[in-house]
PDB file of C-alpha atoms in Angstrom:
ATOM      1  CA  UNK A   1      23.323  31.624  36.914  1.00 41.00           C
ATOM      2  CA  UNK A   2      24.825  33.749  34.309  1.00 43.00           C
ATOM      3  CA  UNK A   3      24.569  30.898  31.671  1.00 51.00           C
ATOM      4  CA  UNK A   4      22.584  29.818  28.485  1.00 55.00           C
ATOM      5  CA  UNK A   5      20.104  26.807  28.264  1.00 66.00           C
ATOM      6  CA  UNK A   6      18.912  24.488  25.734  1.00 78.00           C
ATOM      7  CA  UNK A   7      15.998  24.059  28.458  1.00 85.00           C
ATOM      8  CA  UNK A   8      12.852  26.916  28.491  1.00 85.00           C
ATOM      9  CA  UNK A   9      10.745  26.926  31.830  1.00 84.00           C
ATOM     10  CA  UNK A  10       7.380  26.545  31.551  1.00 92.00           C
ATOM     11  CA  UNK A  11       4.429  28.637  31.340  1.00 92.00           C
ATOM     12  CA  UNK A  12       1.778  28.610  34.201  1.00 93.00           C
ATOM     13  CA  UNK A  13      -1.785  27.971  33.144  1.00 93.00           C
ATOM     14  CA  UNK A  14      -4.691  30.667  34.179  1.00 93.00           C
ATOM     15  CA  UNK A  15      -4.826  28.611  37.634  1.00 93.00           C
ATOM     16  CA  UNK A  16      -1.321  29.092  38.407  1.00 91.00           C
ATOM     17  CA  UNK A  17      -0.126  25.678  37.547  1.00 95.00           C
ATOM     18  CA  UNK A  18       1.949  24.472  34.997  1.00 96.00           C
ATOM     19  CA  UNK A  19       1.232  21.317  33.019  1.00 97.00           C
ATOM     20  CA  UNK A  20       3.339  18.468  32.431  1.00 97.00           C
ATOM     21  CA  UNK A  21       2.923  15.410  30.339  1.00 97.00           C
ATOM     22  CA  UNK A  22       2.573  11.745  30.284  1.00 97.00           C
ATOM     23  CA  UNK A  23       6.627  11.562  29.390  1.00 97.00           C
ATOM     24  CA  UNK A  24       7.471  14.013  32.035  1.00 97.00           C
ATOM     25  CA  UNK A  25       5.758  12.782  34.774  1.00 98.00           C
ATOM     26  CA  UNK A  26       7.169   9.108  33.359  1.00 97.00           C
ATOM     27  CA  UNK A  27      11.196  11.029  33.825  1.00 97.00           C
ATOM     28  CA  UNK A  28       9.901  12.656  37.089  1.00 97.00           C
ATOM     29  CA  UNK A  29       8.539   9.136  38.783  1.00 97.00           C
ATOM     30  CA  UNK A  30      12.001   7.276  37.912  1.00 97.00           C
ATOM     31  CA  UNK A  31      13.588   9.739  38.502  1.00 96.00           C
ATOM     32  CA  UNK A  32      12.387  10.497  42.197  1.00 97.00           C
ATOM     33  CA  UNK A  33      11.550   5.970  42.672  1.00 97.00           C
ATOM     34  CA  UNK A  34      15.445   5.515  42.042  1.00 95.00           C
ATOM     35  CA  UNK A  35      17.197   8.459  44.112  1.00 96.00           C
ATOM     36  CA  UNK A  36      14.773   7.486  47.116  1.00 96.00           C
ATOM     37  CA  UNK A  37      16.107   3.964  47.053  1.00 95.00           C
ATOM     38  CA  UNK A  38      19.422   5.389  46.446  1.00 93.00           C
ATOM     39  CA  UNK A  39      19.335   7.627  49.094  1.00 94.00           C
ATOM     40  CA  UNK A  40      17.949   5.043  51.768  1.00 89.00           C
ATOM     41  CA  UNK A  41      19.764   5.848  55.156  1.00 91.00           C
ATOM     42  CA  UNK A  42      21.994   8.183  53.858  1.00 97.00           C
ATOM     43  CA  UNK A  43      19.312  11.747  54.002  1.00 97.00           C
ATOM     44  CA  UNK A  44      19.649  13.588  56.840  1.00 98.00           C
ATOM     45  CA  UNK A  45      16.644  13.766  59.101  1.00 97.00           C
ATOM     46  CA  UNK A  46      15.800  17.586  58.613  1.00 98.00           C
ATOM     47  CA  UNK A  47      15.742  15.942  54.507  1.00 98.00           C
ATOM     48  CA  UNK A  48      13.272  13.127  55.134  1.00 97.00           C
ATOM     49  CA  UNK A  49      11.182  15.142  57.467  1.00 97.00           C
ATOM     50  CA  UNK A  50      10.809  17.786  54.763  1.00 98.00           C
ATOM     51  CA  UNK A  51      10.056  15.156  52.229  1.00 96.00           C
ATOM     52  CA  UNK A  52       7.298  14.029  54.373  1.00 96.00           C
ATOM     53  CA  UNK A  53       5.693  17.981  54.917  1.00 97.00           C
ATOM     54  CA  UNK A  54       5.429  18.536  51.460  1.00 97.00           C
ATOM     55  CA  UNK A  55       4.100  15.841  50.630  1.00 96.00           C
ATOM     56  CA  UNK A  56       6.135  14.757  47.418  1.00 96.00           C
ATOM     57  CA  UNK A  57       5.036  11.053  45.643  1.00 94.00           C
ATOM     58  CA  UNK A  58       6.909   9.586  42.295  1.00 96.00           C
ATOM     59  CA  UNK A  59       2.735   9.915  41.169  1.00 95.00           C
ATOM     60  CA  UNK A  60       2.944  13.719  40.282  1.00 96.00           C
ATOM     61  CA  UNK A  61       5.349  16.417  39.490  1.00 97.00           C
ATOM     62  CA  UNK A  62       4.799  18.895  42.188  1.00 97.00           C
ATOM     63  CA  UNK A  63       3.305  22.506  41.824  1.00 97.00           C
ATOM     64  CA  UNK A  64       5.288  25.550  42.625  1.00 97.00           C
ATOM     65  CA  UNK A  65       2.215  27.016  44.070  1.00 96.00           C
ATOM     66  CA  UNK A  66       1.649  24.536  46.492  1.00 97.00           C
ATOM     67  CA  UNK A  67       5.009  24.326  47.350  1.00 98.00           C
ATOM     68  CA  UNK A  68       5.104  27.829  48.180  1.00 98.00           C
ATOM     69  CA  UNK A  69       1.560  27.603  50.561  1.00 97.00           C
ATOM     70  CA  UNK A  70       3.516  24.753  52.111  1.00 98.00           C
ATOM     71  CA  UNK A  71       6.765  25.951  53.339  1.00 98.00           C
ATOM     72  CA  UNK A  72       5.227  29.561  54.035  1.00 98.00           C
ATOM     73  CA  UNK A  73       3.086  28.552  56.781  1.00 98.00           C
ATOM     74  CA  UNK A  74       5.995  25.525  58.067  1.00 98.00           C
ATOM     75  CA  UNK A  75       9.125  28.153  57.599  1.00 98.00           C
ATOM     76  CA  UNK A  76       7.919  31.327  56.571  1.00 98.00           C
ATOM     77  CA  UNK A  77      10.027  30.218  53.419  1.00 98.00           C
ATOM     78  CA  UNK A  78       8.842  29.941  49.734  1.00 98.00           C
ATOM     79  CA  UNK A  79       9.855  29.281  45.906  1.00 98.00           C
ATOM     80  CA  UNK A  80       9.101  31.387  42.845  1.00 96.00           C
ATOM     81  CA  UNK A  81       9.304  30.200  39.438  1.00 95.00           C
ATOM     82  CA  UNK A  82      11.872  31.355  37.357  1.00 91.00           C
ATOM     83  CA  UNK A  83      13.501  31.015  33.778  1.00 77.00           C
ATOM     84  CA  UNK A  84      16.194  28.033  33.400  1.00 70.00           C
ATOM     85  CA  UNK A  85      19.026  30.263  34.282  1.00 79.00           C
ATOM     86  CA  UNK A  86      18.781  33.870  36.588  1.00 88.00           C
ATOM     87  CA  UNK A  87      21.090  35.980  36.979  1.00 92.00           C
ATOM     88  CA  UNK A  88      23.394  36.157  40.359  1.00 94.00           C
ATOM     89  CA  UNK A  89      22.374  39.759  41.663  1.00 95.00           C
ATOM     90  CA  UNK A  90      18.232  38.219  41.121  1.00 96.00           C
ATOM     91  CA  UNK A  91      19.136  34.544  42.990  1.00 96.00           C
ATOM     92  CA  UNK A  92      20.875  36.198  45.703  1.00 97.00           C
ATOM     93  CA  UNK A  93      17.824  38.778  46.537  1.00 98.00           C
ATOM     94  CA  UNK A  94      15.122  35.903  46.606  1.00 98.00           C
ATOM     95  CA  UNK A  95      17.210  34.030  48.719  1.00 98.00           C
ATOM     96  CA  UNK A  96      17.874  37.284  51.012  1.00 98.00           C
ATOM     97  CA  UNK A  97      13.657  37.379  51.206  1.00 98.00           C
ATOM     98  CA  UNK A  98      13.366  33.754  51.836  1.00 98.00           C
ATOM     99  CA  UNK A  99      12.236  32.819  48.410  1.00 98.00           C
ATOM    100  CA  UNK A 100      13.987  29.778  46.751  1.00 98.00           C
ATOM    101  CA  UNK A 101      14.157  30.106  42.975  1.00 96.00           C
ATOM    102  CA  UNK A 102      12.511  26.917  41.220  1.00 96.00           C
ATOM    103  CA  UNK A 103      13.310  26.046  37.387  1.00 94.00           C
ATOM    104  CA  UNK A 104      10.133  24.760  35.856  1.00 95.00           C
ATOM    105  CA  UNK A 105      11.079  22.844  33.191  1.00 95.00           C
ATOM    106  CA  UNK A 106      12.405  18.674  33.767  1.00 96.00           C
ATOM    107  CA  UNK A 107      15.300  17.402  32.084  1.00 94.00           C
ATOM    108  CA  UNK A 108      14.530  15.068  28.634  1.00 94.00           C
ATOM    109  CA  UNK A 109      15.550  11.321  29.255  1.00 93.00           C
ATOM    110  CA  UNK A 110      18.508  11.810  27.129  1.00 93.00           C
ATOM    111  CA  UNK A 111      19.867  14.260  30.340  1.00 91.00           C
ATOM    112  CA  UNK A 112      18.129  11.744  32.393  1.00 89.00           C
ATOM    113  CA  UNK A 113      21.400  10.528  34.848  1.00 86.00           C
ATOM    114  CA  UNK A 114      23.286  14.076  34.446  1.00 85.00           C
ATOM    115  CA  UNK A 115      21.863  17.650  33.757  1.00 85.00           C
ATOM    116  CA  UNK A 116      24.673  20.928  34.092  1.00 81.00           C
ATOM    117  CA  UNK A 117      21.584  23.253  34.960  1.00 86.00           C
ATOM    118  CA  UNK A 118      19.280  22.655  37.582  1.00 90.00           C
ATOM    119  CA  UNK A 119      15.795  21.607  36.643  1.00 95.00           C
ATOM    120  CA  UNK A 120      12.607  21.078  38.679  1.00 96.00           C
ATOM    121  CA  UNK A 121      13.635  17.664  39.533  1.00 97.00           C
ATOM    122  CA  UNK A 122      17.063  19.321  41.054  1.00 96.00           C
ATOM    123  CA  UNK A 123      15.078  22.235  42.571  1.00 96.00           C
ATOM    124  CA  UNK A 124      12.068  20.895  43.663  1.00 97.00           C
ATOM    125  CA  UNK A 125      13.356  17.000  45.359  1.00 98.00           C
ATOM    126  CA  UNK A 126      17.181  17.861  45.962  1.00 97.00           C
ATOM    127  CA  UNK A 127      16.443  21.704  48.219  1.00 98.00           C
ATOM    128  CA  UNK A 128      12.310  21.922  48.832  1.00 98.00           C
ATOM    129  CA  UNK A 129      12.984  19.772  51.731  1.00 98.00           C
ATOM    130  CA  UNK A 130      15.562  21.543  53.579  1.00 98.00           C
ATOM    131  CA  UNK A 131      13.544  24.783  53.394  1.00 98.00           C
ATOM    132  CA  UNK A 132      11.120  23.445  55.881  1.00 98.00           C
ATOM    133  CA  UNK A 133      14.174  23.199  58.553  1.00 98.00           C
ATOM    134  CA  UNK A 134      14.082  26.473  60.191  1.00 98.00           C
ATOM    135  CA  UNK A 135      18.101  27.204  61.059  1.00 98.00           C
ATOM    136  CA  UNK A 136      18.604  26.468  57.232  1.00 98.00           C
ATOM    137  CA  UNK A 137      16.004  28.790  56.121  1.00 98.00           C
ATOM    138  CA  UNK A 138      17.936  31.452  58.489  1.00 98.00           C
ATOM    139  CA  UNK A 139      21.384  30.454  57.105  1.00 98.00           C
ATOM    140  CA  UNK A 140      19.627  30.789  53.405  1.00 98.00           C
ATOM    141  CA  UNK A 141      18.478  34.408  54.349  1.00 98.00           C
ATOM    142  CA  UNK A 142      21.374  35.789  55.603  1.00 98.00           C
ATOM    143  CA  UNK A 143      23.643  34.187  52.889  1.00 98.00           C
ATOM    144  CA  UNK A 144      21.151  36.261  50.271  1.00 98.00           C
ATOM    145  CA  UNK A 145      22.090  39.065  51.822  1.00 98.00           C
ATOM    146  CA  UNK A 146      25.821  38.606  52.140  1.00 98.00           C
ATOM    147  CA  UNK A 147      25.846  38.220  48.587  1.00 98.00           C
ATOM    148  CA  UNK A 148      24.202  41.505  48.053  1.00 97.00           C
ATOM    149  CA  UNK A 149      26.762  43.523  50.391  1.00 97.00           C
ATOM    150  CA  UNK A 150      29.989  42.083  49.793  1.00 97.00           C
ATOM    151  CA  UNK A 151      32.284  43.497  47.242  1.00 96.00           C
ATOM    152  CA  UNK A 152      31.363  42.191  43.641  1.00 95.00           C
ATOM    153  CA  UNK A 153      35.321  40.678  43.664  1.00 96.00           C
ATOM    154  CA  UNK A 154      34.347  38.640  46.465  1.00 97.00           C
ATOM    155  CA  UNK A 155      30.271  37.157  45.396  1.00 97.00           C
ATOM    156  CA  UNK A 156      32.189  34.376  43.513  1.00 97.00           C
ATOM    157  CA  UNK A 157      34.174  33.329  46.341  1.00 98.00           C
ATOM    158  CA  UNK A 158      31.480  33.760  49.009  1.00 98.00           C
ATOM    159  CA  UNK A 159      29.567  31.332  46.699  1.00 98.00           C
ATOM    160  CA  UNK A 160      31.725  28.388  47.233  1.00 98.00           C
ATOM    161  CA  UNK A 161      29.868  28.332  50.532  1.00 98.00           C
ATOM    162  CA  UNK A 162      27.193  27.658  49.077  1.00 98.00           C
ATOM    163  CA  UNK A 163      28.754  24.881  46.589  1.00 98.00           C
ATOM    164  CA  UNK A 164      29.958  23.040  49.776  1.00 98.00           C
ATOM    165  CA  UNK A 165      27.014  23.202  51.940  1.00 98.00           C
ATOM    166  CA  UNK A 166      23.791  23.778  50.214  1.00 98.00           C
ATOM    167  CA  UNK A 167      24.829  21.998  47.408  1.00 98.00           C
ATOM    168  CA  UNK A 168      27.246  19.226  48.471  1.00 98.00           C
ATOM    169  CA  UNK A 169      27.090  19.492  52.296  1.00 98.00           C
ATOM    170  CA  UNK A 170      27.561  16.574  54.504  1.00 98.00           C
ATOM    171  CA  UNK A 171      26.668  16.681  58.300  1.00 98.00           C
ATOM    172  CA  UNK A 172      27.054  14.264  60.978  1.00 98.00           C
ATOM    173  CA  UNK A 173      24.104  12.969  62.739  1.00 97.00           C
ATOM    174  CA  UNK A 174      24.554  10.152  65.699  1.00 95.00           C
ATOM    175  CA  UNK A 175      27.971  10.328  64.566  1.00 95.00           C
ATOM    176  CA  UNK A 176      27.248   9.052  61.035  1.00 97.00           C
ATOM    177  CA  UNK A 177      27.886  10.940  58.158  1.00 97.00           C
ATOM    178  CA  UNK A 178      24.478  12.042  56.233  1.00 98.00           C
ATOM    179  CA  UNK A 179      23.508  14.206  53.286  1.00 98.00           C
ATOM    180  CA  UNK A 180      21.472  17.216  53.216  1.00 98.00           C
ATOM    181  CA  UNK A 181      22.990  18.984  49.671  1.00 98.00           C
ATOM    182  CA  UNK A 182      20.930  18.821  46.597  1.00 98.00           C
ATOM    183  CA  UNK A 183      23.660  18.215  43.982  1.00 96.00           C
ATOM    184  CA  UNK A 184      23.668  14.943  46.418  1.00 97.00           C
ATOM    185  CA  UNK A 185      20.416  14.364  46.553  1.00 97.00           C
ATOM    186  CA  UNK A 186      19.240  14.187  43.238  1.00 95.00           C
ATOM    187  CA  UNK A 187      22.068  12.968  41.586  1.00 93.00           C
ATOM    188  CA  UNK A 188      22.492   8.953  41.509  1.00 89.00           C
ATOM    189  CA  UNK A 189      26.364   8.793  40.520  1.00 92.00           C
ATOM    190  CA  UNK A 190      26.900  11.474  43.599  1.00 95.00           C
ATOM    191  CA  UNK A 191      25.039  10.291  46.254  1.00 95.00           C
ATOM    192  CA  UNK A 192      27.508   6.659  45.222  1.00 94.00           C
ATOM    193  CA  UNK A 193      30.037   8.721  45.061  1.00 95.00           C
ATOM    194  CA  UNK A 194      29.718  10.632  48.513  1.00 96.00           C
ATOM    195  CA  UNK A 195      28.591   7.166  50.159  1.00 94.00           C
ATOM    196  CA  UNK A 196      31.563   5.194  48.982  1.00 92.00           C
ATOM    197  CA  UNK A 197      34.475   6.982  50.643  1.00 88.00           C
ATOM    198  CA  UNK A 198      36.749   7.964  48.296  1.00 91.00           C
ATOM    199  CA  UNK A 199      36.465  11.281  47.696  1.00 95.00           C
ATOM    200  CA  UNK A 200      37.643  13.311  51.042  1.00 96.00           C
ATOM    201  CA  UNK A 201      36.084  14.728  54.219  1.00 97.00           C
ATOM    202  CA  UNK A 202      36.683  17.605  55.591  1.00 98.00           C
ATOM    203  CA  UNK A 203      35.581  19.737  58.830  1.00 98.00           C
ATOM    204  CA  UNK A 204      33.307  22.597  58.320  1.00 98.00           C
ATOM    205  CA  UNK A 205      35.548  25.314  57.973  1.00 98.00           C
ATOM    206  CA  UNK A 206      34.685  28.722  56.632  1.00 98.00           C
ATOM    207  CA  UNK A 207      38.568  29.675  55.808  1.00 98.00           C
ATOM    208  CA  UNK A 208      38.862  26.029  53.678  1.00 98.00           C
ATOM    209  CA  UNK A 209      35.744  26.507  52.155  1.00 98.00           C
ATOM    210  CA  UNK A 210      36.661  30.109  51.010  1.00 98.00           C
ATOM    211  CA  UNK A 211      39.905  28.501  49.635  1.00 98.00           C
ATOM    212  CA  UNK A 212      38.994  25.772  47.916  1.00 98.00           C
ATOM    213  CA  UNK A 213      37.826  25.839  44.041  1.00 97.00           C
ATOM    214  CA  UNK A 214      35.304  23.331  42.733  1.00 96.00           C
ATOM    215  CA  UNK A 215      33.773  22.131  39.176  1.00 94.00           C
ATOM    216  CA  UNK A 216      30.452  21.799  38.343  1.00 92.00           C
ATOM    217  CA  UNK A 217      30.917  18.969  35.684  1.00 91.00           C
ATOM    218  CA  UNK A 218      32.381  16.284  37.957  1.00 93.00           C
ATOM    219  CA  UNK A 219      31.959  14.227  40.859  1.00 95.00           C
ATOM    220  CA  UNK A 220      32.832  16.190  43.682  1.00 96.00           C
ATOM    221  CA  UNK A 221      36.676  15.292  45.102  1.00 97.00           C
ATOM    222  CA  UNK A 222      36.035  16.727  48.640  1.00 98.00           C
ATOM    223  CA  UNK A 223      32.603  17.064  51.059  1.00 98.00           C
ATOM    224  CA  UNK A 224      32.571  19.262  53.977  1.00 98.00           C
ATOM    225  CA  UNK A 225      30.924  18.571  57.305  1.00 98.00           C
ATOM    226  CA  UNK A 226      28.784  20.529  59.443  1.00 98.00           C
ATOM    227  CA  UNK A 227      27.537  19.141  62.945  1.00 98.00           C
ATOM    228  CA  UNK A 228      24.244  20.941  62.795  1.00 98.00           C
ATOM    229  CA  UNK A 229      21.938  23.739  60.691  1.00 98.00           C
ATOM    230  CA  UNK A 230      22.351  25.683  63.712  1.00 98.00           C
ATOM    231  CA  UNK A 231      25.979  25.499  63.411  1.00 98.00           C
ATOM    232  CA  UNK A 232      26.005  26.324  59.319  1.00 98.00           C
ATOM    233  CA  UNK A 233      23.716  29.922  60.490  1.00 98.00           C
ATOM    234  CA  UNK A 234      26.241  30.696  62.990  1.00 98.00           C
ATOM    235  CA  UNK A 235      28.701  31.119  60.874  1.00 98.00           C
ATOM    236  CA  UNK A 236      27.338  33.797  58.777  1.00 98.00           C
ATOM    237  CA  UNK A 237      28.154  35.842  62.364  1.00 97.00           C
ATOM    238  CA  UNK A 238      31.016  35.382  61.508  1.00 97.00           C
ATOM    239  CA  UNK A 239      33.107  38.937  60.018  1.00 98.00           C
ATOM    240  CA  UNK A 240      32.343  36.920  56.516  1.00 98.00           C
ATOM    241  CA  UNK A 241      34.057  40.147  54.305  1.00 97.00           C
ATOM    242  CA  UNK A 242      36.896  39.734  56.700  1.00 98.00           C
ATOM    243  CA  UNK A 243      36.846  36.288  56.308  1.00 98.00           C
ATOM    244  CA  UNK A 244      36.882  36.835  52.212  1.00 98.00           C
ATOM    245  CA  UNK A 245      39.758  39.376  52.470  1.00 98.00           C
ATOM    246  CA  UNK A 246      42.288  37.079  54.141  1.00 98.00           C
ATOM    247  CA  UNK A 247      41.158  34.125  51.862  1.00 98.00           C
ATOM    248  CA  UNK A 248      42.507  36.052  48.418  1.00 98.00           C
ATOM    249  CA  UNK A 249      45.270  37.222  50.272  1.00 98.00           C
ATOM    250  CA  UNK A 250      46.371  33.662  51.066  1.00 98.00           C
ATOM    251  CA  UNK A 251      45.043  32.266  47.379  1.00 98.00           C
ATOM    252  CA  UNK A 252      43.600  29.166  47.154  1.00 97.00           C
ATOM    253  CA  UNK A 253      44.531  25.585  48.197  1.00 97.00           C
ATOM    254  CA  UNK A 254      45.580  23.548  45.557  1.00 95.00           C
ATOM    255  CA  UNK A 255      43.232  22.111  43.361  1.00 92.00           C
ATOM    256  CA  UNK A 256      42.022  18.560  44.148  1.00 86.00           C
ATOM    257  CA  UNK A 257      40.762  17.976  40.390  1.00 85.00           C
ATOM    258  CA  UNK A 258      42.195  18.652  36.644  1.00 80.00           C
ATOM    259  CA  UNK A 259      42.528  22.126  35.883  1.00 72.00           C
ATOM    260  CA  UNK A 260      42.852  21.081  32.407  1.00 53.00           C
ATOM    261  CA  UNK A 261      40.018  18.502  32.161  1.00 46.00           C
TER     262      UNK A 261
END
């Protein structure tokens, strides 16, 4: 959001669909063949359920469209198509109507272990799935909307919530840790990195979250941990501007990676 891209989404075709080729479909199948073996036990149910609804296969790179038809009639959620990078005010009011923004473009195999921007691959395998779990989709909804209302000196803080749950979120199922965020799943070094213990753990905690800075261009130092989706809509009940207010008053916590770096 906010940035430039060396990528340029695609154009649909007259039938709605967009076209990729024999080398893109080639990125997309090792791509998707390696994270699922990656990933084995470590998805969350709600993930591997979704998987299964929509119907995703290494064979194809999925279609927005049916996408869309899919998770409107399981959620009453959807995707639109956008360009590489939107801008904040757009992403937060499709999210606000249910409506998950999709890049359409796949990253070229020189980008093929780490891409800064999100592509389809990122999009379309690392967040589709969630959107068919119905207390996500809620907490996805409301969060659009907070990000409308809140004071502009607030919208980047508010999105560290995001960062830490949507993104990189953790939540404990049978009392093992799983994954549900999509910079986990679809990212080989971070789904290692979250599964070998070294970076920390932390309680879901909306006060933390608010207080803690992250990077986009590293391997995340600290995962939060929700108990349920249920739990993570709650706590947009929450006074969240409140909650915002007292977290610039206090400042941040310290940083757990290289300011410098």
């Amino acid at each position: 959001m906010g940035k430039s891209s060396t990528y340029t989404s695609k154009i649909p075709g007259p039938d709605g669909r967009f076209r990729y080729d024999a080398e893109e479909t080639a990125i997309w199948c090792e791509l998707y063949s390696r994270q699922m073996e990656k990933l084995g036990d470590f998805a969350c149910l709600s993930y591997l359920a979704g998987q299964e609804k929509l119907g995703f296969s290494p064979n194809s790179v999925p279609q927005v469209s049916e996408i869309d038809q899919r998770l409107n009639a399981l959620t009453g959620a959807g995707v639109k198509p956008v360009a590489a990078i939107i801008p904040q005010a757009e992403f937060s009011g499709l999210l606000s109507e249910r409506r998950f923004p999709v890049a359409t473009f796949i990253r070229r195999r020189e980008h093929i272990d780490y891409i800064e921007e999100p592509d389809i691959f990122h999009e379309v395998f690392g967040h589709c799935p969630m959107l068919t779990d119905p207390a996500f989709c809620v907490f996805m909804k409301h969060f659009g909307g907070l990000a409308q209302e809140v004071p502009k000196k607030h919208v980047l803080r508010l999105y560290r919530l995001w960062w830490f749950t949507v993104e990189f979120g953790l939540i404990r199922e049978d009392g093992a840790l799983k994954a549900f965020g999509a910079g986990i799943m679809s990212s080989p070094s971070e789904v290692d990195h979250a599964k070998c213990g070294t970076a920390d753990v932390l309680p879901f905690d909306l006060m933390t979250i608010f207080r803690t800075a992250y990077r986009i261009d590293i391997l995340q130092p600290v995962y939060f941990v929700i108990n349920s989706f249920d739990e993570l809509a709650a706590s947009l009940d929450e006074n969240i501007p409140e909650l915002l207010d007292r977290a610039r008053d206090m400042g941040d916590l310290p940083p757990r990676f290289d300011i410098a770096a």
